[in-house]
Amino acid sequence: MEKVLDVKDLHVSFDLHAGEVQAVRGVDFHLEKGETLAIVGESGSGKSVTTKALMRLIPNPPGRIKKGQILFDGRDLAPLSEREMEKIRGKEMSMIFQDPMTSLNPTMKIGKQIMEPLMKHQKLSKQEAHKRAAELLVLVGLQNPEMRMKQFPHQFSGGQRQRIVIAIALACNPKVLIADEPTTALDVTIQAQILELMKELQKKIDTAIIFITHDLGVVANVADRVAVMYGGQIVETGTVDEIFYDPRHPYTWGLLSSMPSPDTDHEAELRAIPGTPPDLINPPKGDAFALRSEYAMAIDFEQEPPLYKVSDTHFVKSWLLHEQAPHVEPPEIVKLQRRSLPGNYEKPVLAGEGVDNG
Amino acid sequence: MDKLLEIKGLKQYFNEGKPNMVKAVDDISFDIYKGETLGLVGESGCGKSTTGRTMIRLYDATDGQVLFNGENVHGKKSRKELMQFNRKMQMIFQDPYASLNPRMKVADIIAEGIDIHGLAKSKEERMKKVYELLETVGLNQEHASRYPHEFSGGQRQRLGIARALAVEPDFIIADEPISALDVSIQAQVVNLMKKLQKEKGLTYLFIAHDLSMVKYISDRIGVMYFGKLVELAPSDVLYKNLLHPYTKSLLSAIPLPDPDYERSRTRKVYSPDVHGYSADDVVEMREVAPGHYVYCSVKEMKKYQETYETAR
């Protein structure tokens, strides 16, 4: 497969009065052409910061990319100047945000907002851009494009606005689309429509999508692969089946079992993850999740766990996979869904230095 | 079981008599029993929040009655009667950032109700109550002197719960109390609400759009669509034998954390035309099976009852 994006050892920090917030602490992942990678994790886990760093949207100061590479088609984006980045942003890589009201300009007609990237990046004339914008509106499922283009954002519903944002993001057929909680603010039926639309468009223009969400149902629906983030690091990556049917990291277990399934007993207590995410000004020593994990061992408080490989595509950062670790049983909900996957190695192996992890 | 609340023909219209009139809640009736949790679901704009707000008298009802312990909430009331009623019914809001006054200390936020209702005789007693409440919701005494911005979303929602509990209510309306929270924190808040219900015998109206969580916390669930209650049933029945086509459509739109299920799930689209009501069809809430109400015509009711026969 062809990698469109390859992120290596990315570190992002924010310099605040209180100290340096290490929001992203060594993240490695890649994105293949045409696939959807979902990034999940709680607020503060660094998922939004990671993707904003890819688009170079981290305000500096206080934020900065401290270390690492963002290889896009083999070219490192991290050291690019703002002017060079402007040629990539919106053309090769686009982003959709959670709130469609704040990402559209309320004082500008919809048509003009869609034409803008077409005229800037694709150097279309005004007439050509107008024609293409109308086509895009139809593509994302809005009727009467000529009339719609003359309207302002407030004249559209939430779902329609998100469709317009998608039209703008896809105007230049980007290679990578980053969607940051694009459906969180929408109703379930509208969410279903938007997800269907995104999948359909992805097939048509072969865009790779990074999809950020904390809704695991949405992840199961859209993702080919999943990366689970905690405390500024990726703690587990795998194919969607590996994450849902054979998760190995206790944090992934916690996420999966904190949501009731339709069969969860009414009387049973939900397995909430206790406590709150770690303070990234002073990141905890060892495994960042240890403080909240009932599976934590002595070594978790001392030393950061290495990355283990469970299959060619499944990577886990936890001491529980060490051969000397005691055998532990995951929570009930995880066990109910667990199955043995054919691609797994006989036992987990250490991912070697410099080996690409997912 | 005793009825705590009876809602009879409740209507809430906005901009009445003007061209832009909205029938936000249009003639709905249901009961809430003592000690139960009634879930209310539907899409935004279906009137579920308005129902909750009208019940607690944040809006004056256009028509209909809300009987709380047999007494109409919307009748003419003296200040004293209103005070008493306000104490018995409390609300928890969706946005824990907007529902706490940023300029007030936590102790004053929680004790506001205690002060208004004169529930504490001395300053010591007041603080004692605040400390107790903080501990009840899983926070600690030190938090009393802080301001809301020093708390995370989940902690703020706990403060909202502590504030509601301060006046020892019987009934709490929770309007999307977990929608703004992370998945892992949602479970903490839901567990807390269930624990408090058991300990204090509280009754909840739980308004939400996340059906999996609603099913888990509720004894019964009502589904709203365009101001109407279209289906009301015990929560396990609603999942096993849901009848109204809108409920089917709503459930089919929810993604579940199971990739195999997601690969095979097909979404059903609801259109009110499927009913094909004729002019002389009387469409109203009908009890299809014990405890299972559906908004339907006589013809549909027969069809629905057959599904129960075949299931048997």
XYZ file of C-alpha atoms in Angstrom:
670
model
C 0.000 0.000 0.000
C 0.965 3.542 -0.650
C 1.567 5.754 2.353
C 0.294 9.285 1.936
C 1.232 10.348 5.418
C 3.930 9.084 7.739
C 4.264 10.680 11.160
C 7.441 9.916 13.062
C 8.114 10.608 16.722
C 5.960 13.725 16.820
C 6.229 15.897 19.935
C 4.046 18.981 20.415
C 4.341 21.262 23.441
C 2.661 24.416 24.649
C 4.712 26.854 26.708
C 2.410 28.288 29.347
C 2.987 30.272 32.521
C 2.514 27.129 34.549
C 5.131 25.273 32.536
C 5.523 23.234 29.378
C 2.412 21.212 28.541
C 3.615 18.157 26.647
C 0.384 17.581 24.749
C 1.814 15.087 22.265
C 4.690 12.941 23.456
C 6.167 10.827 20.686
C 3.458 9.764 18.267
C 4.141 7.467 15.311
C 1.565 6.464 12.748
C 0.973 6.357 9.040
C -1.995 6.742 6.733
C -2.496 4.727 3.578
C -4.125 5.953 0.405
C -7.910 5.792 0.559
C -8.167 4.373 4.078
C -9.859 5.722 7.180
C -7.910 5.890 10.395
C -9.913 6.671 13.507
C -8.181 8.306 16.464
C -10.004 7.819 19.759
C -9.322 8.986 23.296
C -10.737 11.324 25.949
C -10.482 15.094 25.879
C -6.915 16.030 26.621
C -5.455 12.830 25.184
C -3.801 14.821 22.400
C -5.857 13.606 19.456
C -6.900 17.048 18.260
C -3.454 18.539 18.881
C -1.854 15.756 16.839
C -4.048 16.392 13.827
C -3.780 20.159 14.121
C -0.009 19.726 14.097
C -0.297 17.773 10.838
C -2.059 20.757 9.288
C 0.417 23.089 11.027
C -2.490 24.809 12.761
C -0.843 24.944 16.189
C -0.562 28.627 17.137
C 3.019 29.573 17.838
C 3.509 30.865 20.491
C 2.519 29.187 22.806
C 2.519 25.941 20.834
C 5.385 24.376 18.892
C 6.325 21.151 17.198
C 9.205 20.194 19.421
C 10.462 17.193 17.563
C 9.535 14.715 14.867
C 8.638 14.473 11.208
C 5.380 14.739 9.292
C 6.110 13.105 5.949
C 3.433 13.922 3.406
C 4.142 12.149 0.112
C 7.723 11.899 1.322
C 8.076 15.611 2.106
C 8.475 16.760 5.706
C 5.851 19.348 6.634
C 7.228 20.161 10.086
C 9.847 22.742 9.016
C 7.796 24.381 6.224
C 7.127 28.107 6.307
C 3.584 29.403 6.622
C 3.621 30.483 2.966
C 4.657 27.019 1.758
C 2.098 25.423 4.049
C -0.693 27.553 2.571
C -0.174 25.793 -0.754
C -0.823 22.425 0.889
C -3.565 23.339 3.311
C -6.998 23.145 1.723
C -5.515 21.659 -1.444
C -3.627 18.503 -0.523
C -4.879 18.274 3.051
C -8.194 19.545 4.350
C -9.909 19.622 7.677
C -13.502 19.470 8.918
C -14.292 20.667 12.415
C -16.889 19.733 14.965
C -18.977 22.861 14.893
C -20.070 23.751 11.362
C -21.309 27.158 12.497
C -17.912 28.392 13.591
C -16.012 27.021 10.611
C -18.143 28.897 8.102
C -17.944 32.661 7.733
C -21.338 33.985 8.851
C -21.096 37.145 6.773
C -20.167 35.518 3.478
C -22.480 33.776 1.043
C -22.071 30.012 0.808
C -21.244 30.102 -2.905
C -18.306 32.440 -2.376
C -16.972 30.292 0.454
C -16.921 27.205 -1.740
C -15.437 29.083 -4.698
C -12.583 30.498 -2.626
C -10.345 27.377 -2.520
C -11.163 26.586 -6.153
C -9.972 29.982 -7.330
C -6.951 30.070 -5.036
C -5.613 26.536 -5.398
C -6.950 25.307 -8.700
C -6.658 28.715 -10.386
C -10.138 28.447 -11.829
C -11.797 31.524 -13.270
C -14.799 32.927 -11.475
C -17.228 31.337 -13.918
C -15.530 27.944 -13.734
C -15.409 28.073 -9.944
C -19.074 28.979 -9.809
C -19.971 26.007 -11.972
C -17.802 23.652 -9.948
C -19.214 24.964 -6.642
C -22.735 24.216 -7.848
C -21.637 20.682 -8.761
C -20.098 20.226 -5.324
C -23.298 21.258 -3.584
C -25.236 18.664 -5.544
C -22.518 16.117 -4.763
C -22.994 16.624 -1.014
C -26.733 16.314 -1.394
C -28.072 19.883 -1.423
C -30.770 20.688 -3.949
C -31.229 23.965 -5.852
C -27.506 24.865 -5.874
C -27.951 28.177 -7.714
C -30.382 29.436 -5.076
C -28.424 27.919 -2.180
C -25.162 29.567 -3.221
C -26.710 32.978 -2.617
C -27.634 32.121 0.972
C -25.760 32.671 4.224
C -24.760 29.966 6.735
C -27.559 30.810 9.195
C -30.115 29.865 6.563
C -29.013 26.230 6.744
C -29.599 23.537 9.364
C -26.714 21.946 11.274
C -26.575 18.911 9.011
C -26.700 21.056 5.883
C -23.896 23.258 7.188
C -21.736 20.229 7.796
C -22.447 19.148 4.206
C -21.255 22.572 3.002
C -18.097 22.306 5.101
C -17.465 18.903 3.527
C -17.997 20.395 0.070
C -15.378 23.078 0.800
C -12.946 20.557 2.250
C -13.251 18.276 -0.747
C -13.301 21.071 -3.360
C -9.713 20.436 -4.448
C -9.804 16.628 -4.148
C -7.359 16.506 -1.214
C -5.227 13.426 -0.577
C -5.866 13.641 3.139
C -9.009 14.757 4.931
C -8.905 15.302 8.679
C -12.328 15.185 10.328
C -12.303 16.355 13.945
C -15.519 15.096 15.576
C -17.531 16.032 12.475
C -20.771 14.477 13.677
C -20.632 15.005 17.448
C -22.915 18.041 17.342
C -25.477 16.320 15.111
C -28.487 14.109 15.743
C -28.141 10.377 15.150
C -30.178 10.366 11.952
C -28.255 13.346 10.554
C -25.015 11.770 11.752
C -25.849 8.617 9.798
C -26.450 10.683 6.661
C -23.157 12.568 7.011
C -21.180 9.364 7.629
C -22.744 7.763 4.541
C -21.915 10.861 2.527
C -18.284 10.864 3.673
C -17.853 7.192 2.804
C -19.413 7.658 -0.605
C -17.220 10.663 -1.414
C -14.147 8.873 -0.140
C -14.749 6.115 -2.703
C -15.219 8.646 -5.485
C -12.081 10.703 -4.939
C -9.915 8.187 -3.066
C -9.115 10.464 -0.132
C -7.508 9.102 3.021
C -9.411 10.168 6.130
C -8.263 10.711 9.697
C -11.408 10.599 11.776
C -11.302 11.884 15.339
C -14.141 10.902 17.607
C -14.910 9.575 21.033
C -17.999 7.699 19.872
C -16.932 4.075 19.507
C -20.063 3.247 17.519
C -18.975 5.748 14.879
C -15.474 4.250 14.918
C -16.845 0.763 14.254
C -18.841 2.239 11.386
C -16.203 4.273 9.540
C -12.730 3.040 10.426
C -10.379 0.656 8.656
C -7.793 1.096 11.383
C -7.959 2.629 14.867
C -5.381 4.427 17.008
C -6.158 4.801 20.705
C -4.532 7.821 22.350
C -3.918 8.421 26.021
C -1.853 11.103 27.728
C -0.307 12.362 24.487
C 0.738 8.952 23.189
C -0.733 6.234 21.013
C -1.210 3.269 23.351
C -2.770 0.843 20.884
C -3.240 0.664 17.117
C -4.777 -2.041 14.986
C -7.379 -2.815 12.399
C -10.931 -2.085 13.468
C -11.506 -5.797 14.153
C -8.338 -6.048 16.234
C -9.344 -3.104 18.419
C -12.944 -4.226 18.972
C -12.530 -8.012 19.020
C -9.058 -8.458 20.487
C -8.071 -5.304 22.399
C -4.979 -5.641 24.568
C -4.424 -2.318 26.340
C -6.279 -1.749 29.634
C -7.242 1.763 28.528
C -8.901 0.369 25.393
C -10.676 -2.124 27.647
C -11.852 0.756 29.805
C -13.198 2.703 26.830
C -14.994 -0.323 25.409
C -16.605 -1.303 28.678
C -17.649 2.136 29.889
C -20.441 2.209 27.309
C -23.480 0.040 27.931
C -24.277 -2.422 25.161
C -27.953 -3.060 24.371
C -27.706 -6.231 26.468
C -26.106 -4.657 29.529
C -28.077 -5.545 32.629
C -30.045 -2.650 34.010
C -28.910 -3.405 37.547
C -25.215 -3.846 36.768
C -22.943 -0.869 37.373
C -21.112 0.563 34.406
C -17.371 0.144 34.516
C -16.337 3.757 34.561
C -12.655 4.574 34.216
C -11.922 6.165 37.589
C -10.147 9.489 37.954
C -9.212 12.028 35.307
C -6.630 12.187 32.490
C -3.044 12.955 33.558
C -1.618 16.442 33.908
C 0.715 16.832 30.941
C 2.806 19.560 32.551
C 4.255 16.837 34.717
C 3.513 13.651 32.787
C 3.521 10.649 35.084
C 6.593 8.492 35.188
C 6.235 5.086 33.579
C 2.887 4.161 32.056
C 0.656 7.272 31.978
C -2.459 5.153 32.482
C -1.131 3.260 35.522
C -2.722 5.636 38.042
C -6.201 4.856 36.747
C -5.678 1.211 35.876
C -6.651 -1.690 38.089
C -4.186 -3.796 36.110
C -1.177 -1.623 36.954
C 1.962 -3.430 38.095
C 4.954 -2.090 40.018
C 6.962 -1.556 36.847
C 4.202 0.640 35.373
C 5.092 3.338 37.882
C 8.799 3.114 37.116
C 9.404 2.623 33.452
C 7.577 3.521 30.294
C 6.338 0.373 28.537
C 7.827 -0.538 25.147
C 5.750 -1.231 22.066
C 4.677 -4.827 21.477
C 3.501 -6.299 18.205
C 0.557 -8.700 18.374
C 0.195 -9.048 14.597
C 1.542 -7.279 11.527
C -0.950 -4.485 12.106
C -1.636 -4.578 15.850
C 0.631 -2.645 18.244
C 0.239 -2.223 21.988
C 2.199 -0.104 24.442
C 1.737 -1.950 27.736
C 3.821 -4.014 30.126
C 0.954 -6.520 30.285
C 2.245 -8.030 27.064
C 5.667 -8.755 28.541
C 6.290 -12.485 28.757
C 6.792 -12.274 32.520
C 3.618 -10.272 33.149
C 0.897 -12.109 35.059
C -2.098 -13.263 33.070
C -5.031 -10.868 33.529
C -8.662 -11.138 32.533
C -10.200 -8.189 30.670
C -13.618 -6.842 31.735
C -16.762 -8.820 30.949
C -17.961 -6.755 27.966
C -14.573 -7.126 26.273
C -14.533 -10.876 26.901
C -18.005 -11.284 25.413
C -16.881 -9.768 22.124
C -13.394 -11.282 22.104
C -12.404 -13.709 19.394
C -9.096 -15.067 18.198
C -7.924 -13.377 15.056
C -6.037 -15.334 12.375
C -3.293 -12.762 11.847
C -1.988 -12.885 15.437
C 1.518 -14.105 16.208
C 1.925 -17.001 18.587
C 2.910 -14.510 21.243
C 3.544 -10.762 21.249
C 6.987 -9.645 20.151
C 8.789 -6.411 20.846
C 8.505 -3.936 18.015
C 12.175 -3.262 17.192
C 13.775 0.145 17.153
C 12.874 2.112 14.072
C 10.233 -0.378 12.978
C 7.164 1.391 11.723
C 4.327 0.852 14.130
C 1.051 0.862 12.337
C -46.877 1.743 41.892
C -47.769 5.265 42.896
C -47.826 8.016 40.343
C -45.589 10.937 41.213
C -46.404 12.948 38.126
C -49.288 12.893 35.704
C -48.962 14.832 32.504
C -52.312 15.340 30.827
C -52.737 16.824 27.364
C -49.735 19.091 27.773
C -49.274 21.682 25.044
C -46.508 24.229 24.656
C -46.853 26.563 21.688
C -44.474 29.431 20.963
C -45.417 32.591 19.051
C -49.061 31.708 19.361
C -51.345 33.263 16.775
C -48.429 34.490 14.663
C -47.407 33.017 11.320
C -44.260 31.531 12.880
C -46.122 29.591 15.565
C -44.312 26.471 16.729
C -46.105 23.588 18.373
C -43.081 22.450 20.360
C -45.111 20.099 22.531
C -48.428 19.082 21.072
C -50.892 17.340 23.348
C -48.864 14.695 25.149
C -49.910 12.632 28.157
C -47.918 10.265 30.320
C -47.302 9.332 33.950
C -44.112 9.055 35.936
C -44.100 6.601 38.822
C -42.358 7.091 42.156
C -38.768 5.908 42.123
C -38.529 5.194 38.422
C -36.451 6.698 35.655
C -38.349 7.716 32.578
C -36.146 8.289 29.542
C -37.252 10.768 26.895
C -35.535 10.520 23.520
C -35.831 12.109 20.116
C -33.934 14.328 17.725
C -33.190 17.977 18.379
C -36.299 20.037 17.919
C -38.668 17.204 18.772
C -39.777 18.921 21.960
C -38.146 16.711 24.581
C -36.319 19.539 26.354
C -39.362 21.796 26.119
C -41.422 19.059 27.770
C -38.982 18.954 30.682
C -38.861 22.720 30.986
C -42.618 23.087 30.888
C -42.983 20.418 33.530
C -40.805 22.369 35.940
C -42.619 25.596 35.040
C -39.738 27.296 33.278
C -42.372 27.909 30.618
C -46.049 28.477 31.227
C -47.939 25.697 29.516
C -50.222 26.672 26.660
C -52.702 24.037 27.695
C -52.914 20.860 29.738
C -51.940 19.832 33.212
C -48.861 18.675 35.043
C -49.963 17.043 38.274
C -47.231 16.623 40.857
C -48.450 14.498 43.737
C -51.968 15.185 42.481
C -51.550 18.950 42.444
C -51.412 21.028 39.263
C -48.034 22.685 38.807
C -49.410 25.263 36.409
C -52.322 26.461 38.539
C -52.345 29.837 40.241
C -49.955 29.684 43.130
C -48.920 31.868 46.011
C -45.207 32.517 46.553
C -45.191 30.105 49.417
C -46.745 27.293 47.409
C -44.314 27.915 44.568
C -41.370 27.756 46.954
C -42.508 24.424 48.258
C -43.006 23.077 44.788
C -39.626 24.330 43.566
C -37.949 22.448 46.361
C -39.482 19.161 45.326
C -38.545 19.413 41.657
C -35.018 20.181 40.453
C -33.143 20.219 37.190
C -29.702 19.215 35.938
C -28.626 20.858 32.692
C -26.682 19.705 29.686
C -23.863 22.169 29.572
C -21.880 22.071 32.809
C -19.917 25.095 31.612
C -22.922 27.356 31.129
C -25.067 26.243 34.046
C -22.715 27.274 36.859
C -22.162 30.952 37.651
C -18.441 31.552 36.981
C -18.255 34.313 39.607
C -19.575 32.249 42.464
C -17.632 29.903 44.673
C -18.698 26.268 44.668
C -19.946 26.510 48.246
C -22.265 29.403 47.326
C -23.468 27.696 44.155
C -24.439 24.573 46.051
C -25.857 26.442 49.037
C -27.954 28.879 46.985
C -30.998 26.641 47.287
C -30.307 25.983 50.964
C -30.241 29.758 51.587
C -33.389 30.476 49.606
C -35.370 27.791 51.359
C -33.830 28.466 54.761
C -32.751 24.877 55.216
C -29.733 25.694 57.371
C -30.062 27.431 60.727
C -26.463 28.532 61.096
C -23.371 29.104 58.991
C -21.822 25.939 60.391
C -24.832 23.882 59.419
C -24.812 25.394 55.948
C -21.165 24.470 55.377
C -21.730 21.049 56.860
C -24.453 20.437 54.310
C -22.226 21.661 51.469
C -19.412 19.343 52.552
C -21.796 16.413 52.783
C -23.167 17.130 49.327
C -19.690 17.399 47.835
C -18.807 14.044 49.289
C -22.072 12.513 48.096
C -21.188 13.376 44.514
C -17.597 12.184 44.835
C -15.801 15.484 45.349
C -14.205 16.644 48.582
C -14.371 19.487 51.084
C -11.447 21.438 49.644
C -13.444 21.990 46.460
C -15.939 24.207 48.301
C -13.787 27.334 48.083
C -12.953 27.012 44.405
C -14.569 28.520 41.312
C -16.238 26.532 38.507
C -13.435 27.130 35.969
C -11.093 25.075 38.131
C -13.089 21.913 37.433
C -13.251 19.497 34.509
C -16.500 18.825 32.651
C -17.303 15.688 34.603
C -16.592 17.413 37.929
C -18.793 20.343 36.966
C -21.635 17.997 36.191
C -21.143 16.546 39.680
C -21.475 20.087 41.063
C -24.706 20.474 39.104
C -25.987 17.297 40.711
C -24.915 18.431 44.190
C -26.746 21.729 43.684
C -29.907 19.894 42.622
C -29.694 17.589 45.641
C -29.150 20.438 48.120
C -32.864 21.098 48.587
C -33.712 17.407 48.992
C -35.980 17.062 45.955
C -38.204 14.094 45.082
C -37.972 14.535 41.363
C -35.061 15.530 39.129
C -35.258 16.459 35.467
C -31.915 15.702 33.844
C -31.742 17.413 30.455
C -28.975 15.689 28.479
C -26.753 15.556 31.576
C -23.998 13.496 29.941
C -24.069 14.574 26.295
C -21.215 17.041 26.751
C -18.970 14.570 28.579
C -16.361 12.044 27.459
C -17.418 8.398 27.255
C -15.404 7.339 30.285
C -16.725 10.259 32.347
C -20.308 9.599 31.195
C -20.197 6.241 32.930
C -19.024 7.900 36.171
C -21.922 10.371 36.143
C -24.515 7.744 35.228
C -23.270 5.424 37.978
C -23.504 8.314 40.443
C -27.061 9.135 39.391
C -28.122 5.507 39.753
C -26.494 5.246 43.172
C -28.229 8.406 44.399
C -31.550 7.172 43.090
C -31.228 3.994 45.136
C -30.108 5.810 48.290
C -32.580 8.670 48.226
C -35.515 7.132 46.356
C -35.323 9.808 43.650
C -37.450 9.854 40.526
C -35.800 10.943 37.276
C -36.865 12.253 33.934
C -33.796 11.560 31.815
C -33.786 13.486 28.543
C -31.193 12.402 26.007
C -30.470 11.486 22.438
C -27.937 8.750 23.218
C -30.196 5.727 23.184
C -27.789 3.128 24.528
C -27.231 5.130 27.713
C -30.950 5.905 27.996
C -31.845 2.262 27.724
C -29.361 1.441 30.438
C -30.538 4.053 32.942
C -34.300 4.081 32.242
C -37.103 1.832 33.410
C -39.365 3.153 30.694
C -38.639 5.147 27.548
C -40.755 7.655 25.655
C -39.933 8.550 22.053
C -40.870 11.984 20.747
C -41.244 13.167 17.178
C -42.326 16.679 16.165
C -43.926 17.538 19.481
C -45.779 14.251 19.828
C -45.027 11.275 21.980
C -45.096 8.433 19.441
C -44.174 5.452 21.591
C -43.855 4.750 25.309
C -42.806 1.387 26.699
C -40.652 -0.371 29.290
C -37.072 -0.064 28.045
C -36.457 -3.741 27.288
C -39.760 -3.960 25.395
C -38.845 -0.933 23.333
C -35.740 -2.720 22.099
C -37.333 -6.132 21.577
C -40.675 -5.192 20.095
C -40.635 -1.598 19.004
C -43.623 -0.771 16.862
C -43.768 2.792 15.634
C -41.896 3.235 12.342
C -40.184 6.371 13.654
C -38.729 4.482 16.615
C -37.463 1.860 14.177
C -35.826 4.528 12.072
C -34.233 6.179 15.106
C -32.786 2.906 16.388
C -31.499 1.894 12.982
C -29.459 5.100 12.809
C -27.420 4.421 15.945
C -23.953 3.026 15.351
C -22.902 0.361 17.862
C -19.324 -0.448 18.870
C -19.297 -3.706 16.923
C -17.699 -3.694 13.442
C -19.583 -6.789 12.224
C -22.926 -5.285 13.211
C -21.932 -2.025 11.541
C -21.061 -3.776 8.264
C -24.540 -5.265 8.058
C -26.610 -2.440 9.563
C -29.040 -0.819 7.156
C -30.664 2.456 8.011
C -34.428 2.747 7.777
C -35.712 6.153 6.764
C -38.944 7.375 8.345
C -41.511 9.300 6.398
C -44.859 10.197 7.990
C -46.494 9.103 4.704
C -46.073 5.410 5.532
C -49.065 5.589 7.846
C -51.458 6.540 5.060
C -53.986 7.952 7.505
C -57.323 8.846 5.981
C -59.450 11.782 7.135
C -61.621 9.726 9.459
C -58.762 7.847 11.170
C -58.482 8.833 14.795
C -54.803 8.889 15.624
C -53.986 8.910 19.314
C -51.944 7.217 22.008
C -53.232 3.634 22.384
C -52.188 0.887 24.748
C -51.146 -1.925 22.418
C -50.009 -4.244 25.188
C -49.909 -3.666 28.943
C -47.627 -0.669 29.485
C -46.763 -0.317 25.798
C -48.337 2.778 24.231
C -48.111 3.712 20.555
C -49.427 6.756 18.740
C -51.544 5.091 16.074
C -54.918 4.570 14.418
C -57.301 1.706 15.205
C -56.166 -0.191 12.126
C -52.505 0.130 13.089
C -53.244 -0.908 16.635
C -54.650 -4.214 15.381
C -51.565 -4.733 13.240
C -49.301 -3.929 16.199
C -51.174 -6.268 18.496
C -50.633 -9.065 16.005
C -46.869 -8.667 16.386
C -47.338 -9.433 20.050
C -49.421 -12.539 19.210
C -46.799 -13.888 16.817
C -44.031 -13.178 19.273
C -45.752 -15.367 21.811
